[in-house]
mmCIF file of C-alpha atoms in Angstrom:
data_model
loop_
_atom_site.group_PDB
_atom_site.id
_atom_site.type_symbol
_atom_site.label_atom_id
_atom_site.label_comp_id
_atom_site.label_asym_id
_atom_site.label_seq_id
_atom_site.Cartn_x
_atom_site.Cartn_y
_atom_site.Cartn_z
ATOM 1 C CA UNK A 1 -31.161 41.486 -21.405
ATOM 2 C CA UNK A 2 -30.593 43.924 -24.272
ATOM 3 C CA UNK A 3 -28.992 47.350 -24.070
ATOM 4 C CA UNK A 4 -27.753 49.842 -26.651
ATOM 5 C CA UNK A 5 -24.617 51.943 -26.170
ATOM 6 C CA UNK A 6 -23.716 55.129 -28.080
ATOM 7 C CA UNK A 7 -20.744 55.171 -30.389
ATOM 8 C CA UNK A 8 -17.637 57.154 -29.448
ATOM 9 C CA UNK A 9 -17.058 60.314 -31.448
ATOM 10 C CA UNK A 10 -14.496 58.747 -33.788
ATOM 11 C CA UNK A 11 -17.041 56.143 -34.931
ATOM 12 C CA UNK A 12 -20.237 58.187 -34.813
ATOM 13 C CA UNK A 13 -20.288 58.606 -38.592
ATOM 14 C CA UNK A 14 -20.318 54.851 -39.235
ATOM 15 C CA UNK A 15 -21.960 53.245 -36.184
ATOM 16 C CA UNK A 16 -25.689 53.274 -35.472
ATOM 17 C CA UNK A 17 -25.160 51.731 -32.016
ATOM 18 C CA UNK A 18 -23.160 49.258 -30.041
ATOM 19 C CA UNK A 19 -25.349 46.723 -28.270
ATOM 20 C CA UNK A 20 -25.042 44.029 -25.641
ATOM 21 C CA UNK A 21 -27.291 41.133 -24.746
ATOM 22 C CA UNK A 22 -26.982 38.802 -21.775
ATOM 23 C CA UNK A 23 -29.323 35.896 -21.057
ATOM 24 C CA UNK A 24 -28.441 33.454 -18.285
ATOM 25 C CA UNK A 25 -31.477 31.165 -18.348
ATOM 26 C CA UNK A 26 -34.033 31.796 -21.112
ATOM 27 C CA UNK A 27 -37.520 30.417 -20.848
ATOM 28 C CA UNK A 28 -37.985 27.040 -22.540
ATOM 29 C CA UNK A 29 -39.178 27.335 -26.114
ATOM 30 C CA UNK A 30 -38.785 31.117 -26.254
ATOM 31 C CA UNK A 31 -37.545 32.777 -29.432
ATOM 32 C CA UNK A 32 -37.167 36.328 -30.647
ATOM 33 C CA UNK A 33 -37.665 37.949 -34.027
ATOM 34 C CA UNK A 34 -34.952 40.008 -35.714
ATOM 35 C CA UNK A 35 -36.289 42.315 -38.426
ATOM 36 C CA UNK A 36 -34.429 43.689 -41.454
ATOM 37 C CA UNK A 37 -32.997 47.166 -40.846
ATOM 38 C CA UNK A 38 -30.571 47.771 -43.722
ATOM 39 C CA UNK A 39 -27.594 47.390 -41.371
ATOM 40 C CA UNK A 40 -24.616 45.061 -41.059
ATOM 41 C CA UNK A 41 -23.543 43.909 -37.585
ATOM 42 C CA UNK A 42 -20.389 42.488 -36.057
ATOM 43 C CA UNK A 43 -21.440 40.169 -33.226
ATOM 44 C CA UNK A 44 -19.106 38.728 -30.598
ATOM 45 C CA UNK A 45 -20.499 35.641 -28.843
ATOM 46 C CA UNK A 46 -18.699 35.028 -25.546
ATOM 47 C CA UNK A 47 -20.525 31.902 -24.341
ATOM 48 C CA UNK A 48 -21.768 28.710 -25.946
ATOM 49 C CA UNK A 49 -19.642 28.621 -29.080
ATOM 50 C CA UNK A 50 -17.384 31.685 -28.712
ATOM 51 C CA UNK A 51 -16.970 33.399 -32.079
ATOM 52 C CA UNK A 52 -16.984 36.707 -33.902
ATOM 53 C CA UNK A 53 -19.251 36.897 -36.917
ATOM 54 C CA UNK A 54 -20.343 39.489 -39.429
ATOM 55 C CA UNK A 55 -24.081 39.422 -40.105
ATOM 56 C CA UNK A 56 -25.039 40.903 -43.443
ATOM 57 C CA UNK A 57 -28.041 43.035 -44.270
ATOM 58 C CA UNK A 58 -31.234 40.999 -44.083
ATOM 59 C CA UNK A 59 -34.036 40.817 -46.629
ATOM 60 C CA UNK A 60 -36.450 38.964 -44.340
ATOM 61 C CA UNK A 61 -37.092 38.446 -40.644
ATOM 62 C CA UNK A 62 -35.130 35.875 -38.712
ATOM 63 C CA UNK A 63 -36.644 33.976 -35.780
ATOM 64 C CA UNK A 64 -33.852 33.036 -33.361
ATOM 65 C CA UNK A 65 -34.260 30.459 -30.560
ATOM 66 C CA UNK A 66 -33.338 32.017 -27.233
ATOM 67 C CA UNK A 67 -30.277 30.404 -25.679
ATOM 68 C CA UNK A 68 -27.965 31.455 -22.859
ATOM 69 C CA UNK A 69 -25.919 34.270 -24.354
ATOM 70 C CA UNK A 70 -23.365 36.929 -23.586
ATOM 71 C CA UNK A 71 -22.963 39.207 -26.586
ATOM 72 C CA UNK A 72 -21.232 42.465 -27.421
ATOM 73 C CA UNK A 73 -21.901 43.793 -30.897
ATOM 74 C CA UNK A 74 -21.937 46.781 -33.201
ATOM 75 C CA UNK A 75 -24.569 47.777 -35.738
ATOM 76 C CA UNK A 76 -23.212 49.887 -38.588
ATOM 77 C CA UNK A 77 -25.212 52.572 -40.328
ATOM 78 C CA UNK A 78 -26.545 51.521 -43.755
ATOM 79 C CA UNK A 79 -23.616 51.584 -46.174
ATOM 80 C CA UNK A 80 -20.939 52.129 -43.526
ATOM 81 C CA UNK A 81 -19.617 48.559 -43.203
ATOM 82 C CA UNK A 82 -17.634 49.024 -46.427
ATOM 83 C CA UNK A 83 -15.342 51.264 -44.383
ATOM 84 C CA UNK A 84 -14.026 48.136 -42.651
ATOM 85 C CA UNK A 85 -14.343 45.322 -45.200
ATOM 86 C CA UNK A 86 -12.872 44.834 -48.652
ATOM 87 C CA UNK A 87 -15.770 42.673 -49.885
ATOM 88 C CA UNK A 88 -18.907 44.360 -51.224
ATOM 89 C CA UNK A 89 -21.824 44.336 -48.808
ATOM 90 C CA UNK A 90 -24.044 42.414 -51.200
ATOM 91 C CA UNK A 91 -21.680 39.451 -50.828
ATOM 92 C CA UNK A 92 -22.822 39.318 -47.178
ATOM 93 C CA UNK A 93 -26.581 39.745 -47.657
ATOM 94 C CA UNK A 94 -28.583 37.240 -45.558
ATOM 95 C CA UNK A 95 -25.288 35.610 -44.520
ATOM 96 C CA UNK A 96 -23.249 35.121 -41.364
ATOM 97 C CA UNK A 97 -19.503 35.139 -42.039
ATOM 98 C CA UNK A 98 -16.630 34.553 -39.580
ATOM 99 C CA UNK A 99 -15.085 37.970 -38.952
ATOM 100 C CA UNK A 100 -11.565 36.637 -39.398
ATOM 101 C CA UNK A 101 -12.349 35.884 -43.047
ATOM 102 C CA UNK A 102 -13.042 39.593 -43.531
ATOM 103 C CA UNK A 103 -9.889 40.882 -41.879
ATOM 104 C CA UNK A 104 -10.987 41.547 -38.311
ATOM 105 C CA UNK A 105 -8.761 40.099 -35.517
ATOM 106 C CA UNK A 106 -11.352 37.662 -34.220
ATOM 107 C CA UNK A 107 -9.177 35.511 -31.933
ATOM 108 C CA UNK A 108 -7.423 38.408 -30.121
ATOM 109 C CA UNK A 109 -10.768 40.186 -29.791
ATOM 110 C CA UNK A 110 -12.360 37.161 -28.144
ATOM 111 C CA UNK A 111 -9.388 36.711 -25.817
ATOM 112 C CA UNK A 112 -9.532 40.286 -24.527
ATOM 113 C CA UNK A 113 -13.312 40.611 -24.282
ATOM 114 C CA UNK A 114 -13.541 37.394 -22.258
ATOM 115 C CA UNK A 115 -11.376 38.999 -19.555
ATOM 116 C CA UNK A 116 -13.333 42.254 -19.254
ATOM 117 C CA UNK A 117 -15.847 42.323 -16.405
ATOM 118 C CA UNK A 118 -18.595 44.647 -17.607
ATOM 119 C CA UNK A 119 -20.500 45.710 -20.696
ATOM 120 C CA UNK A 120 -19.091 49.226 -20.885
ATOM 121 C CA UNK A 121 -15.498 47.981 -20.907
ATOM 122 C CA UNK A 122 -16.301 45.448 -23.617
ATOM 123 C CA UNK A 123 -17.948 48.076 -25.788
ATOM 124 C CA UNK A 124 -14.962 50.401 -25.363
ATOM 125 C CA UNK A 125 -12.552 47.677 -26.431
ATOM 126 C CA UNK A 126 -14.607 46.650 -29.459
ATOM 127 C CA UNK A 127 -14.812 50.320 -30.456
ATOM 128 C CA UNK A 128 -11.054 50.745 -30.166
ATOM 129 C CA UNK A 129 -10.434 47.699 -32.381
ATOM 130 C CA UNK A 130 -12.845 48.980 -35.019
ATOM 131 C CA UNK A 131 -11.301 52.451 -34.952
ATOM 132 C CA UNK A 132 -7.947 50.868 -35.845
ATOM 133 C CA UNK A 133 -9.423 48.917 -38.757
ATOM 134 C CA UNK A 134 -11.013 51.643 -40.852
ATOM 135 C CA UNK A 135 -9.821 50.865 -44.375
ATOM 136 C CA UNK A 136 -11.910 52.919 -46.796
ATOM 137 C CA UNK A 137 -13.729 56.274 -46.836
ATOM 138 C CA UNK A 138 -17.497 56.490 -46.748
ATOM 139 C CA UNK A 139 -19.207 56.901 -50.109
ATOM 140 C CA UNK A 140 -20.890 60.323 -49.902
ATOM 141 C CA UNK A 141 -23.368 59.408 -52.631
ATOM 142 C CA UNK A 142 -24.538 56.373 -50.631
ATOM 143 C CA UNK A 143 -24.799 58.519 -47.487
ATOM 144 C CA UNK A 144 -27.036 61.019 -49.306
ATOM 145 C CA UNK A 145 -29.098 58.238 -50.844
ATOM 146 C CA UNK A 146 -29.650 56.536 -47.478
ATOM 147 C CA UNK A 147 -30.826 59.796 -45.908
ATOM 148 C CA UNK A 148 -33.272 60.405 -48.753
ATOM 149 C CA UNK A 149 -34.601 56.839 -48.596
ATOM 150 C CA UNK A 150 -35.267 57.175 -44.864
ATOM 151 C CA UNK A 151 -37.884 59.871 -45.525
ATOM 152 C CA UNK A 152 -41.545 59.125 -44.853
ATOM 153 C CA UNK A 153 -42.217 59.387 -48.597
ATOM 154 C CA UNK A 154 -38.888 58.601 -50.215
ATOM 155 C CA UNK A 155 -38.214 59.416 -53.854
ATOM 156 C CA UNK A 156 -38.357 56.737 -56.506
ATOM 157 C CA UNK A 157 -35.036 55.288 -57.595
ATOM 158 C CA UNK A 158 -35.244 57.278 -60.828
ATOM 159 C CA UNK A 159 -36.004 60.512 -58.967
ATOM 160 C CA UNK A 160 -33.206 59.898 -56.486
ATOM 161 C CA UNK A 161 -30.688 59.113 -59.223
ATOM 162 C CA UNK A 162 -31.654 62.297 -61.045
ATOM 163 C CA UNK A 163 -31.296 64.415 -57.901
ATOM 164 C CA UNK A 164 -27.847 62.913 -57.251
ATOM 165 C CA UNK A 165 -26.709 63.340 -60.836
ATOM 166 C CA UNK A 166 -26.027 59.668 -61.581
ATOM 167 C CA UNK A 167 -27.583 57.016 -63.756
ATOM 168 C CA UNK A 168 -30.212 54.818 -62.132
ATOM 169 C CA UNK A 169 -28.149 51.683 -62.739
ATOM 170 C CA UNK A 170 -25.065 53.297 -61.205
ATOM 171 C CA UNK A 171 -26.998 54.377 -58.111
ATOM 172 C CA UNK A 172 -28.491 50.913 -57.652
ATOM 173 C CA UNK A 173 -25.084 49.248 -57.997
ATOM 174 C CA UNK A 174 -23.339 51.592 -55.550
ATOM 175 C CA UNK A 175 -26.075 51.320 -52.928
ATOM 176 C CA UNK A 176 -26.229 47.528 -53.236
ATOM 177 C CA UNK A 177 -22.457 47.150 -52.945
ATOM 178 C CA UNK A 178 -22.314 49.465 -49.903
ATOM 179 C CA UNK A 179 -25.511 48.449 -48.090
ATOM 180 C CA UNK A 180 -26.225 44.904 -49.233
ATOM 181 C CA UNK A 181 -29.611 45.705 -50.782
ATOM 182 C CA UNK A 182 -30.638 48.100 -53.521
ATOM 183 C CA UNK A 183 -32.263 51.492 -52.937
ATOM 184 C CA UNK A 184 -35.825 50.253 -53.414
ATOM 185 C CA UNK A 185 -35.291 47.448 -50.889
ATOM 186 C CA UNK A 186 -33.551 49.804 -48.479
ATOM 187 C CA UNK A 187 -36.520 52.183 -48.552
ATOM 188 C CA UNK A 188 -38.826 49.255 -47.737
ATOM 189 C CA UNK A 189 -36.850 48.045 -44.717
ATOM 190 C CA UNK A 190 -36.365 51.580 -43.363
ATOM 191 C CA UNK A 191 -40.128 52.106 -43.552
ATOM 192 C CA UNK A 192 -40.612 48.744 -41.795
ATOM 193 C CA UNK A 193 -38.383 49.984 -38.974
ATOM 194 C CA UNK A 194 -40.453 53.168 -38.631
ATOM 195 C CA UNK A 195 -43.589 51.038 -38.484
ATOM 196 C CA UNK A 196 -42.128 48.840 -35.753
ATOM 197 C CA UNK A 197 -41.075 51.868 -33.717
ATOM 198 C CA UNK A 198 -44.585 53.283 -33.983
ATOM 199 C CA UNK A 199 -46.169 49.981 -32.935
ATOM 200 C CA UNK A 200 -43.787 49.735 -29.987
ATOM 201 C CA UNK A 201 -44.561 53.293 -28.856
ATOM 202 C CA UNK A 202 -48.316 52.891 -28.440
ATOM 203 C CA UNK A 203 -51.389 51.075 -29.843
ATOM 204 C CA UNK A 204 -52.355 52.723 -33.140
ATOM 205 C CA UNK A 205 -55.146 52.634 -35.673
ATOM 206 C CA UNK A 206 -53.560 50.690 -38.514
ATOM 207 C CA UNK A 207 -55.244 52.575 -41.356
ATOM 208 C CA UNK A 208 -54.094 55.921 -39.944
ATOM 209 C CA UNK A 209 -50.613 54.560 -39.273
ATOM 210 C CA UNK A 210 -50.346 53.228 -42.823
ATOM 211 C CA UNK A 211 -51.103 56.693 -44.178
ATOM 212 C CA UNK A 212 -48.666 58.333 -41.761
ATOM 213 C CA UNK A 213 -45.877 55.947 -42.770
ATOM 214 C CA UNK A 214 -46.358 56.504 -46.488
ATOM 215 C CA UNK A 215 -47.950 53.185 -47.448
ATOM 216 C CA UNK A 216 -50.587 53.292 -50.190
ATOM 217 C CA UNK A 217 -53.243 51.998 -47.803
ATOM 218 C CA UNK A 218 -53.742 49.572 -44.929
ATOM 219 C CA UNK A 219 -53.614 46.554 -47.246
ATOM 220 C CA UNK A 220 -50.212 47.671 -48.525
ATOM 221 C CA UNK A 221 -48.990 48.110 -44.922
ATOM 222 C CA UNK A 222 -50.164 44.596 -44.007
ATOM 223 C CA UNK A 223 -48.567 43.070 -47.110
ATOM 224 C CA UNK A 224 -45.192 44.765 -46.572
ATOM 225 C CA UNK A 225 -45.027 43.910 -42.877
ATOM 226 C CA UNK A 226 -45.910 40.305 -43.614
ATOM 227 C CA UNK A 227 -43.386 40.064 -46.463
ATOM 228 C CA UNK A 228 -40.450 41.602 -44.589
ATOM 229 C CA UNK A 229 -41.281 40.894 -40.955
ATOM 230 C CA UNK A 230 -43.181 37.634 -41.143
ATOM 231 C CA UNK A 231 -46.142 39.033 -39.157
ATOM 232 C CA UNK A 232 -49.053 41.313 -39.901
ATOM 233 C CA UNK A 233 -49.114 44.615 -37.956
ATOM 234 C CA UNK A 234 -51.893 43.251 -35.757
ATOM 235 C CA UNK A 235 -50.000 40.049 -35.001
ATOM 236 C CA UNK A 236 -46.860 42.018 -34.255
ATOM 237 C CA UNK A 237 -48.761 44.321 -31.880
ATOM 238 C CA UNK A 238 -50.228 41.304 -30.084
ATOM 239 C CA UNK A 239 -46.798 39.715 -29.809
ATOM 240 C CA UNK A 240 -45.471 42.958 -28.310
ATOM 241 C CA UNK A 241 -48.286 42.997 -25.766
ATOM 242 C CA UNK A 242 -47.483 39.410 -24.819
ATOM 243 C CA UNK A 243 -43.762 40.121 -24.549
ATOM 244 C CA UNK A 244 -43.055 37.604 -27.300
ATOM 245 C CA UNK A 245 -40.995 39.803 -29.631
#
C-alpha cells in the first residue's frame, strides 16, 4: 500500500523521501492517522478526483478516511519547500493548496503521470519536474536550526539563537517562514516522530522511553503525544498492534 523511494542525488538536500500509496479496495470504515512531522508534501492524486496539492506543515494529527487511491508524492525536509515556492511556508500551515496556485505545472504533471505504468517511473518523472523548478537557495541558518532541534535534548530557542548568532525573534521568524512552524513547535513534532518510530520498533516501557526521548517525565510524554497525535502512547501502541494506524 505505502512505499518510500529515495531521492535522486540532485534533490537529496531538499527531499526527505518520495512516497507512493495504492489502495484498490479499502476495508469499509477504515481510516489512517497522519502525524505532524515538520514537513511539507506535494501529493499527486491519480484516481478519484485527480489533482496535485501542496500540503503544509501540520500542527496536529489528521485522521483520513481510507478510499481507493493511487498516489505519488514527495515529502520535503523541514524548511526545504521554500526552494520551490515563493510563498512563505507559514502561509501553508495546516492547509492543502492546489499546486498550480504555487507555480508547479499541475495539469501537465497529471497528464504524464497518468500514462506511466509503475511507481518507479512516476517517482522519476516527479523528481525531474521538481529539479527544474528550484527557485531559491536553502537558508543555511534554517538548516542548522533544524538539525539542532532534531536532537534528543534540543536547545531552547534562546540558546539556539545565541549559538547561531541571531536574535531570538529573527530565528523564530526565519524558521516559521521556511518550515511553517516556529522552532519550539518544530522541536515538539520532531520529538513526536522519534517517539512514534520507537513505538513502531518494539513494545517499550513508557516511563523509560519518555526519559530516553527527552521528555520531563511520563506524564509529559503522554500529554505531548495526545496534544500533537491525538492518542496517548498506550493507545497508539494498541492501534499499531491492531493494524489500525
